[in-house]
Amino acid sequence: MNDLVFIQNDEVLTDSLTIAEVFGKEHKNVKRDIENTISNIDILKTSEEARGLGIDFSSLKFERCEYKAANGQIYTKFLLNFDAFMLVTMGYTTQRAMLVKVRYINEFNRMKEALQKQQQVLQPKTQAEMLLLYAQQMVEQERKIKALEEDNARQNSRIEQLENKIEKRMTEEFEMQLVTPTQIGKMFEPAISGKEVNKLLQRAGLQWRVGGEWVPTAEGKKYSSSEPIQLENGKMVYQLKWQRRVKDIIQAEMEVTVK
């Protein structure tokens, strides 16, 4: 059997799984009781009677959280402090339930006392102890800040790598887009005509003229695609389009021609 209560974040708590186990109930039924209690509290909070009596509900802790079961599945449970526990189990009135509640009360008190003693031990008594505690807190704070900075640096590095990959891919996709020789010519400064682009592509060994049409060479097929277009007279012809990246090949060919 699990410990009835435990300390978490300087609070003495139990959970719905333990309550179900020690009271001999199904966990789903205990969770139902807790959810009903929470619903009733939400209603009571807005009631005139509660406001008139000045009742403070802040001492009640019902915290829903997740846990991994033995089968590897993720389920929900509730964490409860003493006040919340007593409110939920108020309706558990069998003789065995009463004995379990007394045992719970004893455990809550024992663990609360142990927590108070622990806090008293940790509480500095002299100025030297206070200075030492302050120094330890500063060191711990620096450690946490450094850890956060390192984590932030790792995250920024990952983001930068991802951005570089995206930028590279976008650039590659942009360079692989098909355009006409006329559009390629407009990429230059000053612009050149589509006819000049075709001549330069021919000089570069990427295409030749066959039957009055430009046809890609074996090398040119790596950079081009023939796409059908319909003329105004309704005739279908094929137009050779080129990937944007051939601009660099044309540029190199132009520089050779100038030399």
mmCIF file of C-alpha atoms in Angstrom:
data_model
loop_
_atom_site.group_PDB
_atom_site.id
_atom_site.type_symbol
_atom_site.label_atom_id
_atom_site.label_comp_id
_atom_site.label_asym_id
_atom_site.label_seq_id
_atom_site.Cartn_x
_atom_site.Cartn_y
_atom_site.Cartn_z
ATOM 1 C CA MET A 1 0.000 0.000 0.000
ATOM 2 C CA ASN A 2 1.241 3.495 -0.850
ATOM 3 C CA ASP A 3 2.002 6.032 1.887
ATOM 4 C CA LEU A 4 -1.214 7.787 2.803
ATOM 5 C CA VAL A 5 0.273 11.257 2.546
ATOM 6 C CA PHE A 6 3.387 12.872 1.098
ATOM 7 C CA ILE A 7 5.113 16.233 0.956
ATOM 8 C CA GLN A 8 5.171 18.173 -2.302
ATOM 9 C CA ASN A 9 6.229 21.814 -2.609
ATOM 10 C CA ASP A 10 6.110 22.211 1.190
ATOM 11 C CA GLU A 11 2.529 20.909 1.337
ATOM 12 C CA VAL A 12 1.216 17.712 2.918
ATOM 13 C CA LEU A 13 -0.982 16.031 0.318
ATOM 14 C CA THR A 14 -2.690 12.801 -0.652
ATOM 15 C CA ASP A 15 -4.092 11.741 -4.012
ATOM 16 C CA SER A 16 -7.228 10.152 -5.386
ATOM 17 C CA LEU A 17 -5.415 6.899 -6.199
ATOM 18 C CA THR A 18 -4.397 6.410 -2.572
ATOM 19 C CA ILE A 19 -7.856 7.358 -1.337
ATOM 20 C CA ALA A 20 -9.405 4.769 -3.658
ATOM 21 C CA GLU A 21 -6.956 2.115 -2.464
ATOM 22 C CA VAL A 22 -7.321 2.600 1.277
ATOM 23 C CA PHE A 23 -11.110 3.072 1.216
ATOM 24 C CA GLY A 24 -11.539 0.061 -1.078
ATOM 25 C CA LYS A 25 -13.198 2.037 -3.869
ATOM 26 C CA GLU A 26 -12.703 2.224 -7.642
ATOM 27 C CA HIS A 27 -10.605 5.187 -8.670
ATOM 28 C CA LYS A 28 -13.220 6.389 -11.162
ATOM 29 C CA ASN A 29 -15.782 6.587 -8.347
ATOM 30 C CA VAL A 30 -13.415 8.557 -6.093
ATOM 31 C CA LYS A 31 -12.716 10.967 -8.958
ATOM 32 C CA ARG A 32 -16.466 11.305 -9.458
ATOM 33 C CA ASP A 33 -16.884 12.175 -5.768
ATOM 34 C CA ILE A 34 -14.110 14.777 -6.028
ATOM 35 C CA GLU A 35 -15.590 16.322 -9.181
ATOM 36 C CA ASN A 36 -19.021 16.486 -7.527
ATOM 37 C CA THR A 37 -17.464 18.150 -4.484
ATOM 38 C CA ILE A 38 -15.715 20.704 -6.693
ATOM 39 C CA SER A 39 -18.986 21.433 -8.540
ATOM 40 C CA ASN A 40 -20.839 21.944 -5.263
ATOM 41 C CA ILE A 41 -18.092 24.258 -3.981
ATOM 42 C CA ASP A 42 -18.290 26.331 -7.171
ATOM 43 C CA ILE A 43 -22.019 26.760 -6.556
ATOM 44 C CA LEU A 44 -21.530 27.581 -2.866
ATOM 45 C CA LYS A 45 -18.905 30.222 -3.640
ATOM 46 C CA THR A 46 -21.538 32.380 -5.328
ATOM 47 C CA SER A 47 -24.248 31.798 -2.740
ATOM 48 C CA GLU A 48 -25.514 34.599 -0.537
ATOM 49 C CA GLU A 49 -25.200 32.365 2.537
ATOM 50 C CA ALA A 50 -21.488 31.709 1.954
ATOM 51 C CA ARG A 51 -20.802 35.411 1.453
ATOM 52 C CA GLY A 52 -22.847 36.248 4.566
ATOM 53 C CA LEU A 53 -20.827 33.815 6.685
ATOM 54 C CA GLY A 54 -17.554 35.060 5.211
ATOM 55 C CA ILE A 55 -16.454 31.535 4.247
ATOM 56 C CA ASP A 56 -13.015 31.296 2.661
ATOM 57 C CA PHE A 57 -12.605 28.428 0.196
ATOM 58 C CA SER A 58 -8.933 29.140 -0.567
ATOM 59 C CA SER A 59 -7.732 26.528 1.936
ATOM 60 C CA LEU A 60 -9.116 23.755 -0.287
ATOM 61 C CA LYS A 61 -6.686 22.233 -2.760
ATOM 62 C CA PHE A 62 -7.996 20.116 -5.631
ATOM 63 C CA GLU A 63 -5.307 19.780 -8.290
ATOM 64 C CA ARG A 64 -5.917 17.678 -11.379
ATOM 65 C CA CYS A 65 -2.760 16.086 -12.793
ATOM 66 C CA GLU A 66 -1.637 13.193 -14.977
ATOM 67 C CA TYR A 67 0.191 9.987 -14.155
ATOM 68 C CA LYS A 68 1.482 7.010 -16.131
ATOM 69 C CA ALA A 69 -0.038 3.660 -15.203
ATOM 70 C CA ALA A 70 1.768 0.319 -15.254
ATOM 71 C CA ASN A 71 0.348 -0.339 -18.738
ATOM 72 C CA GLY A 72 2.059 2.801 -20.033
ATOM 73 C CA GLN A 73 -1.203 4.712 -20.511
ATOM 74 C CA ILE A 74 -1.668 8.274 -19.227
ATOM 75 C CA TYR A 75 -4.565 8.871 -16.825
ATOM 76 C CA THR A 76 -5.736 11.719 -14.576
ATOM 77 C CA LYS A 77 -5.831 11.879 -10.796
ATOM 78 C CA PHE A 78 -6.355 14.560 -8.121
ATOM 79 C CA LEU A 79 -4.022 15.902 -5.463
ATOM 80 C CA LEU A 80 -5.799 16.960 -2.260
ATOM 81 C CA ASN A 81 -4.719 18.693 0.915
ATOM 82 C CA PHE A 82 -6.188 17.807 4.331
ATOM 83 C CA ASP A 83 -9.167 20.164 4.083
ATOM 84 C CA ALA A 84 -10.117 18.920 0.635
ATOM 85 C CA PHE A 85 -9.694 15.305 1.720
ATOM 86 C CA MET A 86 -12.026 15.756 4.691
ATOM 87 C CA LEU A 87 -14.658 17.444 2.544
ATOM 88 C CA VAL A 88 -14.626 14.666 -0.072
ATOM 89 C CA THR A 89 -14.664 11.793 2.432
ATOM 90 C CA MET A 90 -17.320 13.364 4.635
ATOM 91 C CA GLY A 91 -19.863 11.036 3.076
ATOM 92 C CA TYR A 92 -17.803 7.919 3.724
ATOM 93 C CA THR A 93 -19.532 6.865 6.954
ATOM 94 C CA THR A 94 -19.053 3.118 7.344
ATOM 95 C CA GLN A 95 -17.167 1.890 10.398
ATOM 96 C CA ARG A 96 -14.153 0.963 8.284
ATOM 97 C CA ALA A 97 -14.267 4.339 6.532
ATOM 98 C CA MET A 98 -14.250 6.130 9.893
ATOM 99 C CA LEU A 99 -11.170 4.153 10.973
ATOM 100 C CA VAL A 100 -9.422 4.992 7.700
ATOM 101 C CA LYS A 101 -10.224 8.689 8.144
ATOM 102 C CA VAL A 102 -8.778 8.657 11.655
ATOM 103 C CA ARG A 103 -5.648 7.002 10.277
ATOM 104 C CA TYR A 104 -5.496 9.677 7.576
ATOM 105 C CA ILE A 105 -5.860 12.449 10.153
ATOM 106 C CA ASN A 106 -2.998 10.975 12.162
ATOM 107 C CA GLU A 107 -0.804 10.740 9.076
ATOM 108 C CA PHE A 108 -1.596 14.301 7.966
ATOM 109 C CA ASN A 109 -0.730 15.596 11.450
ATOM 110 C CA ARG A 110 2.452 13.496 11.644
ATOM 111 C CA MET A 111 3.667 14.608 8.243
ATOM 112 C CA LYS A 112 2.755 18.243 8.946
ATOM 113 C CA GLU A 113 4.760 18.129 12.169
ATOM 114 C CA ALA A 114 7.720 16.552 10.356
ATOM 115 C CA LEU A 115 7.556 19.275 7.712
ATOM 116 C CA GLN A 116 7.499 22.019 10.352
ATOM 117 C CA LYS A 117 10.541 20.514 12.109
ATOM 118 C CA GLN A 118 12.378 20.301 8.813
ATOM 119 C CA GLN A 119 11.616 23.933 8.064
ATOM 120 C CA GLN A 120 12.784 24.939 11.552
ATOM 121 C CA VAL A 121 16.086 23.145 11.006
ATOM 122 C CA LEU A 122 16.544 24.909 7.720
ATOM 123 C CA GLN A 123 15.673 28.291 9.186
ATOM 124 C CA PRO A 124 18.868 30.293 9.855
ATOM 125 C CA LYS A 125 19.301 31.428 13.459
ATOM 126 C CA THR A 126 22.430 33.617 13.405
ATOM 127 C CA GLN A 127 23.575 36.398 11.105
ATOM 128 C CA ALA A 128 26.348 34.147 9.791
ATOM 129 C CA GLU A 129 23.835 31.433 8.955
ATOM 130 C CA MET A 130 21.620 34.009 7.234
ATOM 131 C CA LEU A 131 24.545 35.264 5.161
ATOM 132 C CA LEU A 132 25.485 31.698 4.270
ATOM 133 C CA LEU A 133 21.902 30.905 3.288
ATOM 134 C CA TYR A 134 21.756 34.088 1.208
ATOM 135 C CA ALA A 135 25.008 33.153 -0.533
ATOM 136 C CA GLN A 136 23.690 29.648 -1.225
ATOM 137 C CA GLN A 137 20.498 31.093 -2.634
ATOM 138 C CA MET A 138 22.498 33.442 -4.862
ATOM 139 C CA VAL A 139 24.635 30.544 -6.126
ATOM 140 C CA GLU A 140 21.528 28.495 -6.823
ATOM 141 C CA GLN A 141 19.929 31.459 -8.569
ATOM 142 C CA GLU A 142 23.035 31.911 -10.717
ATOM 143 C CA ARG A 143 22.986 28.201 -11.540
ATOM 144 C CA LYS A 144 19.351 28.386 -12.613
ATOM 145 C CA ILE A 145 19.983 31.520 -14.692
ATOM 146 C CA LYS A 146 22.975 29.887 -16.371
ATOM 147 C CA ALA A 147 20.930 26.757 -17.077
ATOM 148 C CA LEU A 148 18.165 28.900 -18.578
ATOM 149 C CA GLU A 149 20.676 30.827 -20.688
ATOM 150 C CA GLU A 150 22.222 27.588 -21.939
ATOM 151 C CA ASP A 151 18.807 26.177 -22.730
ATOM 152 C CA ASN A 152 17.868 29.410 -24.478
ATOM 153 C CA ALA A 153 21.100 29.273 -26.503
ATOM 154 C CA ARG A 154 20.318 25.692 -27.529
ATOM 155 C CA GLN A 155 16.805 26.670 -28.517
ATOM 156 C CA ASN A 156 18.103 29.648 -30.524
ATOM 157 C CA SER A 157 20.620 27.370 -32.226
ATOM 158 C CA ARG A 158 17.882 24.927 -33.166
ATOM 159 C CA ILE A 159 15.702 27.773 -34.442
ATOM 160 C CA GLU A 160 18.590 29.162 -36.478
ATOM 161 C CA GLN A 161 19.328 25.740 -37.965
ATOM 162 C CA LEU A 162 15.655 25.300 -38.813
ATOM 163 C CA GLU A 163 15.478 28.768 -40.368
ATOM 164 C CA ASN A 164 18.596 28.024 -42.427
ATOM 165 C CA LYS A 165 17.080 24.755 -43.632
ATOM 166 C CA ILE A 166 13.827 26.493 -44.542
ATOM 167 C CA GLU A 167 15.668 29.321 -46.283
ATOM 168 C CA LYS A 168 17.840 26.822 -48.174
ATOM 169 C CA ARG A 169 14.824 24.810 -49.237
ATOM 170 C CA MET A 170 12.905 27.906 -50.312
ATOM 171 C CA THR A 171 15.935 29.080 -52.282
ATOM 172 C CA GLU A 172 16.300 25.680 -53.918
ATOM 173 C CA GLU A 173 12.606 25.559 -54.766
ATOM 174 C CA PHE A 174 12.777 29.102 -56.136
ATOM 175 C CA GLU A 175 15.811 28.236 -58.269
ATOM 176 C CA MET A 176 14.002 25.152 -59.604
ATOM 177 C CA GLN A 177 10.987 27.162 -60.793
ATOM 178 C CA LEU A 178 10.460 27.042 -64.569
ATOM 179 C CA VAL A 179 10.450 30.332 -66.505
ATOM 180 C CA THR A 180 10.628 31.365 -70.149
ATOM 181 C CA PRO A 181 13.824 32.646 -71.823
ATOM 182 C CA THR A 182 12.239 36.126 -71.845
ATOM 183 C CA GLN A 183 11.756 35.994 -68.068
ATOM 184 C CA ILE A 184 15.327 34.807 -67.617
ATOM 185 C CA GLY A 185 16.552 37.746 -69.694
ATOM 186 C CA LYS A 186 14.807 40.168 -67.329
ATOM 187 C CA MET A 187 16.873 38.793 -64.443
ATOM 188 C CA PHE A 188 19.990 40.472 -65.841
ATOM 189 C CA GLU A 189 21.035 44.091 -65.395
ATOM 190 C CA PRO A 190 20.721 45.395 -68.006
ATOM 191 C CA ALA A 191 18.075 42.984 -69.263
ATOM 192 C CA ILE A 192 18.711 40.895 -72.366
ATOM 193 C CA SER A 193 16.184 39.528 -74.834
ATOM 194 C CA GLY A 194 14.760 36.049 -74.893
ATOM 195 C CA LYS A 195 16.471 35.463 -78.250
ATOM 196 C CA GLU A 196 19.844 36.294 -76.703
ATOM 197 C CA VAL A 197 19.121 33.939 -73.830
ATOM 198 C CA ASN A 198 18.365 31.124 -76.288
ATOM 199 C CA LYS A 199 21.650 31.757 -78.119
ATOM 200 C CA LEU A 200 23.598 31.666 -74.872
ATOM 201 C CA LEU A 201 21.850 28.459 -73.832
ATOM 202 C CA GLN A 202 22.838 26.972 -77.149
ATOM 203 C CA ARG A 203 26.467 28.038 -76.675
ATOM 204 C CA ALA A 204 26.447 26.489 -73.240
ATOM 205 C CA GLY A 205 25.425 23.182 -74.805
ATOM 206 C CA LEU A 206 22.025 23.056 -73.168
ATOM 207 C CA GLN A 207 19.851 23.177 -76.297
ATOM 208 C CA TRP A 208 19.923 23.090 -80.086
ATOM 209 C CA ARG A 209 17.491 23.964 -82.819
ATOM 210 C CA VAL A 210 15.636 21.153 -84.537
ATOM 211 C CA GLY A 211 12.984 21.843 -87.199
ATOM 212 C CA GLY A 212 12.673 25.451 -86.105
ATOM 213 C CA GLU A 213 12.155 24.551 -82.420
ATOM 214 C CA TRP A 214 14.512 24.581 -79.473
ATOM 215 C CA VAL A 215 15.175 21.099 -78.108
ATOM 216 C CA PRO A 216 17.166 20.423 -74.912
ATOM 217 C CA THR A 217 20.372 18.433 -75.050
ATOM 218 C CA ALA A 218 21.013 15.572 -72.652
ATOM 219 C CA GLU A 219 22.634 18.104 -70.273
ATOM 220 C CA GLY A 220 19.873 20.642 -70.880
ATOM 221 C CA LYS A 221 17.170 18.187 -69.817
ATOM 222 C CA LYS A 222 18.502 18.533 -66.249
ATOM 223 C CA TYR A 223 17.411 22.179 -66.216
ATOM 224 C CA SER A 224 14.364 22.326 -68.504
ATOM 225 C CA SER A 225 10.896 21.057 -69.316
ATOM 226 C CA SER A 226 8.761 21.261 -72.463
ATOM 227 C CA GLU A 227 5.309 22.517 -71.608
ATOM 228 C CA PRO A 228 2.315 22.683 -73.982
ATOM 229 C CA ILE A 229 0.807 26.063 -74.788
ATOM 230 C CA GLN A 230 -2.118 26.970 -76.993
ATOM 231 C CA LEU A 231 -1.655 29.687 -79.618
ATOM 232 C CA GLU A 232 -4.345 32.196 -80.530
ATOM 233 C CA ASN A 233 -5.240 30.135 -83.625
ATOM 234 C CA GLY A 234 -5.909 27.145 -81.373
ATOM 235 C CA LYS A 235 -2.769 25.257 -82.332
ATOM 236 C CA MET A 236 -0.950 23.425 -79.566
ATOM 237 C CA VAL A 237 2.842 23.818 -79.455
ATOM 238 C CA TYR A 238 5.519 23.004 -76.897
ATOM 239 C CA GLN A 239 7.538 25.740 -75.234
ATOM 240 C CA LEU A 240 10.865 25.017 -73.595
ATOM 241 C CA LYS A 241 11.056 26.494 -70.100
ATOM 242 C CA TRP A 242 14.131 26.665 -67.916
ATOM 243 C CA GLN A 243 14.846 26.552 -64.219
ATOM 244 C CA ARG A 244 15.894 29.907 -62.774
ATOM 245 C CA ARG A 245 19.297 28.481 -61.843
ATOM 246 C CA VAL A 246 20.407 28.453 -65.518
ATOM 247 C CA LYS A 247 20.963 32.189 -65.048
ATOM 248 C CA ASP A 248 24.352 31.353 -63.490
ATOM 249 C CA ILE A 249 25.263 29.184 -66.498
ATOM 250 C CA ILE A 250 24.218 31.956 -68.882
ATOM 251 C CA GLN A 251 26.183 34.499 -66.832
ATOM 252 C CA ALA A 252 29.294 32.329 -67.088
ATOM 253 C CA GLU A 253 28.774 31.987 -70.834
ATOM 254 C CA MET A 254 28.413 35.758 -71.189
ATOM 255 C CA GLU A 255 31.677 36.304 -69.332
ATOM 256 C CA VAL A 256 33.455 33.816 -71.611
ATOM 257 C CA THR A 257 32.051 35.630 -74.635
ATOM 258 C CA VAL A 258 33.276 39.009 -73.345
ATOM 259 C CA LYS A 259 36.795 37.649 -72.741
#
